[in-house]
Short mmCIF file of C-alpha atoms in Angstrom, two decimals:
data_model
loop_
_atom_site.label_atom_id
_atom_site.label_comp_id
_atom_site.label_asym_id
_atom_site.label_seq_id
_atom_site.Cartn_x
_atom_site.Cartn_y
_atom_site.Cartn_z
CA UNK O 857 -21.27 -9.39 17.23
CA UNK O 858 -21.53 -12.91 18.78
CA UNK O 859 -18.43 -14.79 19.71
CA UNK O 860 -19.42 -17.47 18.05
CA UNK O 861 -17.47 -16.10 15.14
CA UNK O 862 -14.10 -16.45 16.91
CA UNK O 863 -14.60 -20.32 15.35
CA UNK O 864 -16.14 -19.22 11.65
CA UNK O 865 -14.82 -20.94 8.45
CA UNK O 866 -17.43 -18.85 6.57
CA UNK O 867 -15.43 -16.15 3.74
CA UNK O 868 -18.81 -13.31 3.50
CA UNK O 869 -18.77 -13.34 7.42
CA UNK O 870 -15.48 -13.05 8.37
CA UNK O 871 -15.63 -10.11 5.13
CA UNK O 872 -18.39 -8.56 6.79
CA UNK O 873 -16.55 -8.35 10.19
CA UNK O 874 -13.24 -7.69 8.89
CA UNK O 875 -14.75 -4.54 6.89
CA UNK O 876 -16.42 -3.23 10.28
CA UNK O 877 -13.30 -3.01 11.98
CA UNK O 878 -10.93 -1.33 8.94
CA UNK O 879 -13.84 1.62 8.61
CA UNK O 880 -13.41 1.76 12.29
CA UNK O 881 -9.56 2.31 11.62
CA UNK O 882 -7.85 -0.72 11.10
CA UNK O 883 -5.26 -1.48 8.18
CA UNK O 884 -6.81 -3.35 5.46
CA UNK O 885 -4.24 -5.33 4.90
CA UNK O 886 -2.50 -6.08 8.67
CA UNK O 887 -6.70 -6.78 9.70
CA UNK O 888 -6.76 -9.04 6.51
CA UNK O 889 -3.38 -11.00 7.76
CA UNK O 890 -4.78 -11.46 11.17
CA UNK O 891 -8.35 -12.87 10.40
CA UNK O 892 -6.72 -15.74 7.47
CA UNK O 893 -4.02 -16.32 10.59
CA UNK O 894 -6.72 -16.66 13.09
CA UNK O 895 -8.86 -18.71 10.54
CA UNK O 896 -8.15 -21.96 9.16
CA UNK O 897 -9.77 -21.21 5.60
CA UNK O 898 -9.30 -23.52 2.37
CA UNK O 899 -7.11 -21.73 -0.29
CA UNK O 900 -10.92 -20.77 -2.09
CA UNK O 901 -12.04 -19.29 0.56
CA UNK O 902 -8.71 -17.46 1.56
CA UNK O 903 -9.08 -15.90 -1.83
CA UNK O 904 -12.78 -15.01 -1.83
CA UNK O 905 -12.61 -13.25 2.15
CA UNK O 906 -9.22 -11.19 0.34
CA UNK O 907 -11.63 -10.38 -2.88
CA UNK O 908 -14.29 -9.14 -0.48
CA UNK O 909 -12.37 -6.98 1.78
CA UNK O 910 -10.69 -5.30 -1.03
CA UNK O 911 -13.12 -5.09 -3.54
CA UNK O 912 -15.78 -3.46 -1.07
CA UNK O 913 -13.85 -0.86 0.06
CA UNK O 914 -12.25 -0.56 -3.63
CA UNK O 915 -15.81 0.42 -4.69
CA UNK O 916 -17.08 2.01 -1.61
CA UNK O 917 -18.36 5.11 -3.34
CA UNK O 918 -19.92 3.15 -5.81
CA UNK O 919 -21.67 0.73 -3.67
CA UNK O 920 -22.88 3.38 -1.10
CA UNK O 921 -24.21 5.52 -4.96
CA UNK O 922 -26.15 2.32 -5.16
CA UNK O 923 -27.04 1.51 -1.84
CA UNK O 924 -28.28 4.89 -0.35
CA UNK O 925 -31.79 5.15 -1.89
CA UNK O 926 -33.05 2.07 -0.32
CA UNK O 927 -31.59 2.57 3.29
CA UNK O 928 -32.25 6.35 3.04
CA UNK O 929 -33.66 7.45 6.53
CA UNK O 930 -32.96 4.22 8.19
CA UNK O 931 -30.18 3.32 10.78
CA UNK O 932 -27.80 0.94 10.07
CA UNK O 933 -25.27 -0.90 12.44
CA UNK O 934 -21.87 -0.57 10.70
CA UNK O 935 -21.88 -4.43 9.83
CA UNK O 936 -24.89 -4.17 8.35
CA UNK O 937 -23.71 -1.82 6.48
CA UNK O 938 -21.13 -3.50 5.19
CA UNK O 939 -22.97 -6.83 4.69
CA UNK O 940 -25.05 -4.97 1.96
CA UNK O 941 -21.81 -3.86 0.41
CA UNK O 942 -20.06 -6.81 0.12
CA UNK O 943 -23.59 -8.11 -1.40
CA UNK O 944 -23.38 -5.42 -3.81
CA UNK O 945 -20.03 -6.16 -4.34
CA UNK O 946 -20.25 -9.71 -5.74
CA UNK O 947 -23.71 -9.29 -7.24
CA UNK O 948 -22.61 -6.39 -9.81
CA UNK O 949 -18.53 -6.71 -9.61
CA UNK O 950 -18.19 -10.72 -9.25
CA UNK O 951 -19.78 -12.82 -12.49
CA UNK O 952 -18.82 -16.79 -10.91
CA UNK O 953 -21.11 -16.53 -8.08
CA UNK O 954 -25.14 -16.90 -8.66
CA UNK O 955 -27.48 -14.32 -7.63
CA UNK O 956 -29.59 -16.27 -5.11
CA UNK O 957 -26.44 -17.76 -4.04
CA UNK O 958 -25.40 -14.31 -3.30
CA UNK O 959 -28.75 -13.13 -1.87
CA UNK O 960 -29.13 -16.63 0.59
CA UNK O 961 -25.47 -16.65 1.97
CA UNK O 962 -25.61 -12.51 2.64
CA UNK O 963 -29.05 -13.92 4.60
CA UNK O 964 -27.41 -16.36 6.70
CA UNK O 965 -24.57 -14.05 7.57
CA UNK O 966 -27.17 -11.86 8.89
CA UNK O 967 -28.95 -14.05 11.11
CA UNK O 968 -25.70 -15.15 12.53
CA UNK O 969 -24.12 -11.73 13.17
CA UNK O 970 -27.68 -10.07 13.69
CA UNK O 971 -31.13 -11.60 14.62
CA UNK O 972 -34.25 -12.90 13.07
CA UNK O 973 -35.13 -9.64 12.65
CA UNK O 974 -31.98 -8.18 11.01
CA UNK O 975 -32.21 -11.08 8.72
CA UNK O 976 -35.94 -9.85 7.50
CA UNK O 977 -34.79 -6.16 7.05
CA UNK O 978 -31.36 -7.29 5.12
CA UNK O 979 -34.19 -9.67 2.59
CA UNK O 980 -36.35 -6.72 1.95
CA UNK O 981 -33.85 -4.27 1.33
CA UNK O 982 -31.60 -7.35 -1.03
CA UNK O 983 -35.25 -7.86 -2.73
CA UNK O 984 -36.02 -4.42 -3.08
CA UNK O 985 -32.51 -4.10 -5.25
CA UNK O 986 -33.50 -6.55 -7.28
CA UNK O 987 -36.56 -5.29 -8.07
CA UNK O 988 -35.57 -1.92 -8.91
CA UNK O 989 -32.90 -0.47 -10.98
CA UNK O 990 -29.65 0.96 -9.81
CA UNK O 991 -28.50 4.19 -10.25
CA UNK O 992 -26.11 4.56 -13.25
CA UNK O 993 -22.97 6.20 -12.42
CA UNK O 994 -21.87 7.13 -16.37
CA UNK O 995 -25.12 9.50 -16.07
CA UNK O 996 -24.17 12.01 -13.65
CA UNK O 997 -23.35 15.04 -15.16
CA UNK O 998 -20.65 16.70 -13.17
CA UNK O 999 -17.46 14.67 -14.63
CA UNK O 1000 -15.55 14.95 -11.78
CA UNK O 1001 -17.90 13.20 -10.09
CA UNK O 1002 -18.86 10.85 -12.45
CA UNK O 1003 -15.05 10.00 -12.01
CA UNK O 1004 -15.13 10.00 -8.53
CA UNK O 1005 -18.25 7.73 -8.15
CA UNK O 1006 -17.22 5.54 -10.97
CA UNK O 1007 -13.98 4.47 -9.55
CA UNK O 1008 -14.46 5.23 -6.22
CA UNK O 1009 -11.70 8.26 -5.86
CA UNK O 1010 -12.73 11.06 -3.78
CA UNK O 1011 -13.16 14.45 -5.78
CA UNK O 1012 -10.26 16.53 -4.17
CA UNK O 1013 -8.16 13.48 -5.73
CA UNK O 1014 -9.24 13.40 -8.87
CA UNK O 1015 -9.16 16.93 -9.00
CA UNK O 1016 -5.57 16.86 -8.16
CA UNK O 1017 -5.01 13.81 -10.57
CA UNK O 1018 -6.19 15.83 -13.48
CA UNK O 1019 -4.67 18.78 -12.57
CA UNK O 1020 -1.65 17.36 -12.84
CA UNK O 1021 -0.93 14.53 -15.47
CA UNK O 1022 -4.34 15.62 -17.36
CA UNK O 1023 -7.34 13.64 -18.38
CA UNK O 1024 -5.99 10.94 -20.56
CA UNK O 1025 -3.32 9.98 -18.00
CA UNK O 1026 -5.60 10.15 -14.80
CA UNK O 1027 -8.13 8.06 -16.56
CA UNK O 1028 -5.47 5.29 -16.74
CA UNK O 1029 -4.60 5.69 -12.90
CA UNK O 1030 -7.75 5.67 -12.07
CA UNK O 1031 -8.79 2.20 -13.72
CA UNK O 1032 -6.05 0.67 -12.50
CA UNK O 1033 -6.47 1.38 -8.78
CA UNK O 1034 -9.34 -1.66 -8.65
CA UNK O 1035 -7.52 -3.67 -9.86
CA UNK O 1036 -6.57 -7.04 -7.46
CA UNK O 1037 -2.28 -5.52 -6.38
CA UNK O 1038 -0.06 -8.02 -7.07
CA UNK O 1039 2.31 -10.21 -4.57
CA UNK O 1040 5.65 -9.35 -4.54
CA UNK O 1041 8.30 -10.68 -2.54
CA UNK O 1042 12.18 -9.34 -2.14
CA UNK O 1043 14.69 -12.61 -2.16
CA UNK O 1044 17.00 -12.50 0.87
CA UNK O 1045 19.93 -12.58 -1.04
CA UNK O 1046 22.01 -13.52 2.17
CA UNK O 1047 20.12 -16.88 2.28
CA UNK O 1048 18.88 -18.07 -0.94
CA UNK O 1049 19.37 -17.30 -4.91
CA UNK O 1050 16.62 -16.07 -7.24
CA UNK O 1051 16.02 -19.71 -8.34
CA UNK O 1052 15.65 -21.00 -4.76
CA UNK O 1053 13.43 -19.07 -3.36
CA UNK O 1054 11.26 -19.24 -6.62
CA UNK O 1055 11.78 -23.57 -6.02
CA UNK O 1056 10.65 -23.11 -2.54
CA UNK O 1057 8.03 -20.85 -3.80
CA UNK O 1058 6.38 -23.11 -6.39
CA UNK O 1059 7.01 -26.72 -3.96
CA UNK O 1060 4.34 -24.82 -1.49
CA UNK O 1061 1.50 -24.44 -4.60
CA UNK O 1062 2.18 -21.01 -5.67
CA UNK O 1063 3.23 -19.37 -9.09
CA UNK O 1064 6.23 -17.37 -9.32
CA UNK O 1065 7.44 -15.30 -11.95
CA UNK O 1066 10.71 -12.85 -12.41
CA UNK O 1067 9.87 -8.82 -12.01
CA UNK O 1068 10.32 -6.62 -14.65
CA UNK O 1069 10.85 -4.12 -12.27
CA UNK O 1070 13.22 -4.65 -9.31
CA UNK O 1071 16.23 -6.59 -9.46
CA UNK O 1072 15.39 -9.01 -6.67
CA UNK O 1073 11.71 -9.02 -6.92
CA UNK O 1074 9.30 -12.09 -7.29
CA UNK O 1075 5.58 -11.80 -8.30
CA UNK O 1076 3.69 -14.51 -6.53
CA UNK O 1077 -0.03 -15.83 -7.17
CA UNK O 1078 -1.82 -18.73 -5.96
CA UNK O 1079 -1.17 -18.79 -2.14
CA UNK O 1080 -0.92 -16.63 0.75
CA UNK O 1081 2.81 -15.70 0.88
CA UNK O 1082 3.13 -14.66 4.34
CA UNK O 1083 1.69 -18.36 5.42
CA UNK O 1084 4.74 -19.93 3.42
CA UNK O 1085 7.63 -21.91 4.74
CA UNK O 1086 10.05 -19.20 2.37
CA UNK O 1087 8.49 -16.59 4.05
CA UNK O 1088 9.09 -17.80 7.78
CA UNK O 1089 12.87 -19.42 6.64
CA UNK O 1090 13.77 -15.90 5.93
CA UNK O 1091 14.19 -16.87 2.11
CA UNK O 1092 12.05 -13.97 1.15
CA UNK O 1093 9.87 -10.95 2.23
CA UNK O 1094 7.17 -9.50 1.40
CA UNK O 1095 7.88 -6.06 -0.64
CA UNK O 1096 5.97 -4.24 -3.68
CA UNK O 1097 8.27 -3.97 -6.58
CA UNK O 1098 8.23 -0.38 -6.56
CA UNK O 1099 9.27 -0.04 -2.95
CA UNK O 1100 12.47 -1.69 -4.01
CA UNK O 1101 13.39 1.26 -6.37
CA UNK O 1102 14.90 3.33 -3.43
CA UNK O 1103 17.08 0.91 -2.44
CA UNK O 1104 18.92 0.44 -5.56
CA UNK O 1105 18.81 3.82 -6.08
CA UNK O 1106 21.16 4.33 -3.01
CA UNK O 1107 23.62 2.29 -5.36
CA UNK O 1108 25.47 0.68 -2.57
CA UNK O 1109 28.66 -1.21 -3.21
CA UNK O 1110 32.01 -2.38 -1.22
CA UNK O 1111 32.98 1.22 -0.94
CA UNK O 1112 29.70 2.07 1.46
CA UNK O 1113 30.50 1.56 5.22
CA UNK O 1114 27.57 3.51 7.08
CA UNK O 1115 23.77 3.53 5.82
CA UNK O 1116 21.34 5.63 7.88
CA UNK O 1117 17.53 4.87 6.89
CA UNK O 1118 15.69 7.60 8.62
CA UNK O 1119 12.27 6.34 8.49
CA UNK O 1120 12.67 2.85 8.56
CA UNK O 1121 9.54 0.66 9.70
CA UNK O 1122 8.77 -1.33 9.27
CA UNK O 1123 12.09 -2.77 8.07
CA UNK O 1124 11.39 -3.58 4.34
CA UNK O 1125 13.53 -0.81 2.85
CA UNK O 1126 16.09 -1.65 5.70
CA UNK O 1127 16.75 -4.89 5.50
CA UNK O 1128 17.48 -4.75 1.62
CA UNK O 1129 19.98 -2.32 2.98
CA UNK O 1130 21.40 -4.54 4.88
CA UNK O 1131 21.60 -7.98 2.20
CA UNK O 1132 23.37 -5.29 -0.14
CA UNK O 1133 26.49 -4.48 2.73
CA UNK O 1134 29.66 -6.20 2.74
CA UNK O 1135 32.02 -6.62 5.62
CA UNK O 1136 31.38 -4.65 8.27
CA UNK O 1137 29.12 -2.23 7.09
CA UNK O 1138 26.10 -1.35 9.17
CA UNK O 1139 22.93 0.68 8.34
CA UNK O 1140 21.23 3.01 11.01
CA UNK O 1141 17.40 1.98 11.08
CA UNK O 1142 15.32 4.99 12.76
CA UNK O 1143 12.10 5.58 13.41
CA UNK O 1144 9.80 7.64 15.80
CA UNK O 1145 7.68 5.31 17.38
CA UNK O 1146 9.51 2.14 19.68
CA UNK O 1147 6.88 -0.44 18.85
CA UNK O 1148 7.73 0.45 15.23
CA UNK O 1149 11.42 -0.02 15.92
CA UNK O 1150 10.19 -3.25 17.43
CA UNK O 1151 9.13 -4.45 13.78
CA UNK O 1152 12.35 -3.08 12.46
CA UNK O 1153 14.25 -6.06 15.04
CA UNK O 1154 12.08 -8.59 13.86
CA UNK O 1155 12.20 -8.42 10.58
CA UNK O 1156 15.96 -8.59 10.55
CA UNK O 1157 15.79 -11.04 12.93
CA UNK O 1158 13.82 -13.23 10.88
CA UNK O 1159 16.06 -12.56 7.62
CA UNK O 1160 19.37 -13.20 9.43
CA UNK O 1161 20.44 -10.12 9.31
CA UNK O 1162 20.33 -8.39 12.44
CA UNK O 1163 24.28 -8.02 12.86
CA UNK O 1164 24.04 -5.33 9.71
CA UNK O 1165 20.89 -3.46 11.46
CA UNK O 1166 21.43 -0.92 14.25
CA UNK O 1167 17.86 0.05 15.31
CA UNK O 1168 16.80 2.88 17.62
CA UNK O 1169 13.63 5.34 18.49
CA UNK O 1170 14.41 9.02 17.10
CA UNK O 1171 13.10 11.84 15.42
CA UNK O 1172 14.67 11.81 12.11
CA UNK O 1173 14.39 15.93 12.89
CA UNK O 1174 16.87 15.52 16.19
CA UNK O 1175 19.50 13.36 13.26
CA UNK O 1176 22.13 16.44 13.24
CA UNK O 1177 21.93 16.57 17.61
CA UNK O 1178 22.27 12.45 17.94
CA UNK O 1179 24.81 11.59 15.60
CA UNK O 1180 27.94 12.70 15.17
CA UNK O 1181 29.33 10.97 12.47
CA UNK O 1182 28.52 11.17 8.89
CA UNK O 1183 26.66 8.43 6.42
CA UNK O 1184 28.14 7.45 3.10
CA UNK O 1185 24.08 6.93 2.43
CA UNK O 1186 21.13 8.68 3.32
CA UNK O 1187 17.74 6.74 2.73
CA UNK O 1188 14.30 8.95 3.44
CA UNK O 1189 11.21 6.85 2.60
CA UNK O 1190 9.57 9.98 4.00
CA UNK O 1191 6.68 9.64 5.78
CA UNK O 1192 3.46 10.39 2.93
CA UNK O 1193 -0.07 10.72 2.24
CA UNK O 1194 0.24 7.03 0.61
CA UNK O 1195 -1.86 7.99 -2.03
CA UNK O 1196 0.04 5.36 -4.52
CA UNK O 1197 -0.63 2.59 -2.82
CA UNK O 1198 -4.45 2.35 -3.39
CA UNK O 1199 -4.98 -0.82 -4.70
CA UNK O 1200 -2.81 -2.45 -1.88
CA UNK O 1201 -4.63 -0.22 1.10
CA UNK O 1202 -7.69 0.82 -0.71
CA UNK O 1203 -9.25 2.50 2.64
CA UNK O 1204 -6.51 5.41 2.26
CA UNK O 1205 -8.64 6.96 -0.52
CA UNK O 1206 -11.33 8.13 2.02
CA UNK O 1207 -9.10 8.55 4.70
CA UNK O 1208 -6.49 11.59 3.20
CA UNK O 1209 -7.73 15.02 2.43
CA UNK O 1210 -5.70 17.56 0.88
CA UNK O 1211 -4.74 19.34 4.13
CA UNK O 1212 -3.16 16.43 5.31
CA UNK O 1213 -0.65 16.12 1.59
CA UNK O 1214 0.45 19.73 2.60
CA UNK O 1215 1.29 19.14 6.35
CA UNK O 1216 3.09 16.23 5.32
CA UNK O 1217 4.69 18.12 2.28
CA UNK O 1218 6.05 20.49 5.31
CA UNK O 1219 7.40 17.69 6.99
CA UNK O 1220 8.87 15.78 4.70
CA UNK O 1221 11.41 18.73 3.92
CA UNK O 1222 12.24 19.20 8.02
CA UNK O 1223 13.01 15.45 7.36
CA UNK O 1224 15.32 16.26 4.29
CA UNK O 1225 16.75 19.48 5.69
CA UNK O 1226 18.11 17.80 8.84
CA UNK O 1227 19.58 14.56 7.86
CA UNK O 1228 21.24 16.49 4.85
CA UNK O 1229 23.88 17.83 7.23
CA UNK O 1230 24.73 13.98 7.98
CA UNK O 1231 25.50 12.96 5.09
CA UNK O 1232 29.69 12.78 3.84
CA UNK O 1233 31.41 14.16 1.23
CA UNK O 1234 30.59 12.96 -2.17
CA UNK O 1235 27.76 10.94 -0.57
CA UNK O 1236 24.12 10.02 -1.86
CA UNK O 1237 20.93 10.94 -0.49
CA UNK O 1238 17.63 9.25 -1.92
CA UNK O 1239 14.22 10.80 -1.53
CA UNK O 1240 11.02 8.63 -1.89
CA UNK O 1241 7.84 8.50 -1.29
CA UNK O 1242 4.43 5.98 -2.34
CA UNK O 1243 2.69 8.82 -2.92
CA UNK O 1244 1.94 10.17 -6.56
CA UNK O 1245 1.04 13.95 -6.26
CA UNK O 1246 3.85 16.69 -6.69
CA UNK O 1247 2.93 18.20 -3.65
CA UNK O 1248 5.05 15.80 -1.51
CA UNK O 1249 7.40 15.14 -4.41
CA UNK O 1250 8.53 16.97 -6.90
CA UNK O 1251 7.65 20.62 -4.31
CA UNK O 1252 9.47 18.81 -1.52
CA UNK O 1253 12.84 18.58 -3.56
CA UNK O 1254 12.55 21.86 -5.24
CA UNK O 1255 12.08 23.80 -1.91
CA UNK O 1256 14.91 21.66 -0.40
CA UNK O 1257 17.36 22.26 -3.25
CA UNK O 1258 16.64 26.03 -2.67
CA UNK O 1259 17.75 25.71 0.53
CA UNK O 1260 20.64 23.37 0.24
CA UNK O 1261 22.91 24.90 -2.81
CA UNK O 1262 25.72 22.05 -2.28
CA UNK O 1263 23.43 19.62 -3.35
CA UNK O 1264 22.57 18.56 -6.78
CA UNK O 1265 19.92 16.10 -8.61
CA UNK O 1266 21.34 13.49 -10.45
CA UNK O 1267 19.41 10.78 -12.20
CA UNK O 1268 17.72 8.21 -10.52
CA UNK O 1269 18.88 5.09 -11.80
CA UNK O 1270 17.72 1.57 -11.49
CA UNK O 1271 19.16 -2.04 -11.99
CA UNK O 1272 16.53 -2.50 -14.73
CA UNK O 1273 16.80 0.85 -16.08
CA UNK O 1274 13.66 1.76 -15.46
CA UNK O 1275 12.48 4.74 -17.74
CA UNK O 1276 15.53 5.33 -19.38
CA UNK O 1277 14.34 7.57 -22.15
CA UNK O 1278 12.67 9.81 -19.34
CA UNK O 1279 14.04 13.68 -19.74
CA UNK O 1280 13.45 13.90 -15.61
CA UNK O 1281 16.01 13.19 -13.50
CA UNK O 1282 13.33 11.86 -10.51
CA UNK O 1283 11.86 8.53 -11.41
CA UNK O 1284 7.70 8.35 -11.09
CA UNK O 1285 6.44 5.19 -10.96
CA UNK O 1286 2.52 5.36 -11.53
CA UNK O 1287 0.22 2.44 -10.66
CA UNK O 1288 -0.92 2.27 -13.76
CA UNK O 1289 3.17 1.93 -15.11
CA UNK O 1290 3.83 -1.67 -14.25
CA UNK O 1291 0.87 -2.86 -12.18
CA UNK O 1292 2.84 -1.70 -9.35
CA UNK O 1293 2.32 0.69 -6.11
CA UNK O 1294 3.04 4.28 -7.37
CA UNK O 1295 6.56 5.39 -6.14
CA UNK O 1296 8.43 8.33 -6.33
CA UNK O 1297 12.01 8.49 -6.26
CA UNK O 1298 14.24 11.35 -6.56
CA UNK O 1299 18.98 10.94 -5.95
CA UNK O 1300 20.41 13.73 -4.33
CA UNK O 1301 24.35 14.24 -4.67
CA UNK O 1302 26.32 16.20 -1.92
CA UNK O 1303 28.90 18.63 -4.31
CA UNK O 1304 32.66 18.80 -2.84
CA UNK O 1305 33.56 21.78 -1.08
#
């Protein structure tokens, strides 16, 4: 691709490139960041690139069901690829823009990306759609697949889905995972009340309203959040409402003097830790990887609350060989298959297999079963994940309760009482629940001896 894009102002192009490098293994959303950062966009055209991105890989399956009789045989270069897509995309999924609006820009981005040539092919093949009639998904007979290709959920998935909260229920999740994920932001307590960071919010443009969810939770819409002056203050940061749950379920109060979070990064979960402590209470951030410790400092840096934050590289396996004292509170946001937070990272749909939710099932309970023996009398350890099968959930704390008879499950409880009228002690959070990443969250009590 030219460099000549390094300078772009142009939404479908910077899509187009920004698509090429997530199916080549970038982050959707840390790729997305970068390009508006790099890009000085209007607030439009922030919004359509961020509709693009998401929406074509959203609707991958579907696209590619509609795309691959017309570039069957032929090579493609990835962005060309994707170009078609995101054409796709806005022609049958987008109802504001114009067809030949559609049809001239997607031309334009190919002759700047591509050639004269590449331009020609990308006409005939936009033409030749037009022309002809796609490929109706509601006809294919299998179900399954006709689920899978309608929403764009691989079959394993929706396999699993149905095997588990049945037909009725996995229909909801499933039309709910395309749908554009909210903004959420966590106030920093430490620096700013609800109604602050909501008036610094709203002075910059955006719309805030309360959560329904989380206690210190903000939805925003309107603006990009992380370009805000509350965002770089430290008045807020950037958290799904779900991914709050944990935290409160930790219930920490004056009486907690040691936190350990043993999978911390990037720092959301451990930084609300840390806004909850009083005096000179600490929590223990931990993760594997030192660049991901790195994020860990930063973001308590940035929220003022680095003097609460002790962050190192370990294992959260090697917890019971580096520490010798106990915690009052145990936090694993094990590492999952991230299968509930679709709509936010869309690409993780085609990425996960079911192999990879049983390895990390495995896992996940080394985590549990080693940090266990860290935590003190009478203390609490949570269990979550942002995943929404029971493989890495509900298996992972039945196997671990087996194995650790001094432990009990107790009720997960919430400052909004989430799901009060539930007969399960673990709280599920589906994404189809509250328009919120699916969470799962189970509280684990250490029995007296």
């Amino acid at each position: 691709m030219p460099s000549k894009i390094k300078d772009s102002q142009n939404p479908r192009l910077l899509a187009v490139v920004t698509l090429a490098k997530i199916k080549n293994g970038a982050y959707s959303n840390l790729q997305l960041n970068q390009v508006i950062r790099q890009h000085n966009l209007k607030p439009v055209d922030k919004g359509l690139l961020t509709t693009l991105v998401y929406g074509t890989i959203q609707y991958r399956l579907l696209l590619e069901y509609w795309l691959t009789p017309f570039v069957k045989g032929k090579k493609l270069e990835p962005w060309v690829r994707e170009l078609l897509l995101t054409a796709l995309f806005q022609w049958h999924k987008l109802n504001k823009i114009p067809k030949h609006a559609i049809f001239n820009e997607t031309i334009e981005v190919a002759k700047t990306l591509g050639n004269a040539g590449t331009a020609k092919f990308v006409t005939a093949i936009l033409h030749n759609m037009d022309r002809s009639e796609l490929r109706d998904a509601d006809k294919i007979s299998d179900p399954i697949m006709r689920l899978s290709i309608s929403y764009s959920i691989p079959v394993w998935l929706v396999q699993s889905l149905l095997d588990q909260v049945g037909p009725a229920k996995t229909q909801s999740i499933l039309s709910s995972l395309n749908e554009a994920p909210a903004q959420a932001v966590r106030v920093n307590t430490t620096r700013a009340t609800a109604d602050q960071a909501k008036a610094a919010l709203e002075a910059e443009g955006l719309t805030v309203r309360d959560s329904k969810v989380a206690r210190d939770a903000l939805v925003v819409t309107g603006g990009h959040v992380a370009s805000s002056q509350a965002f770089l203050d430290g008045l807020i940061t950037i958290q799904d409402e779900s991914a709050m749950l944990p935290v409160e379920a930790l219930a920490i109060d004056d009486q907690v003097h040691s936190v350990l979070d043993a999978a911390a990064a990037p720092g959301g979960k451990t930084t609300q830790i840390a806004q909850y402590l009083t005096g000179d209470a600490k929590v223990t951030a931990i993760d594997i990887h030192d660049h991901k410790v790195k994020l860990i400092k930063a973001n308590a840096n940035r929220l003022g609350l680095a003097d609460k934050v002790k962050a190192e590289a370990l294992d959260a396996r090697q917890v019971p060989d580096h520490y010798q004292e106990d915690f009052d509170r145990i936090l694993v946001d094990a590492p999952c298959s991230g299968l509930g937070l679709l709509r936010r990272k869309p690409e993780i749909r085609y990425e996960k297999t079911l192999e990879d939710v049983l390895n990390l099932a495995d896992l996940q309970l080394a985590i549990l079963n080693s940090v266990a023996g860290r935590l003190a009398q009478d203390g609490r350890l949570v269990y979550s994940t942002c995943t929404i099968l029971n493989q890495e959930n509900d298996g992972v704390i039945k196997k671990f309760l087996a194995k650790n008879p001094n432990f009990e499950l107790v009720k997960t409880e919430t400052a909004k009482d989430l799901k009060s009228d539930r007969k399960d002690a673990v709280l599920k959070i589906y994404p189809d629940d509250y328009e919120t990443d699916g969470f799962f969250v189970a509280t684990l009590q250490k029995r007296r001896d």
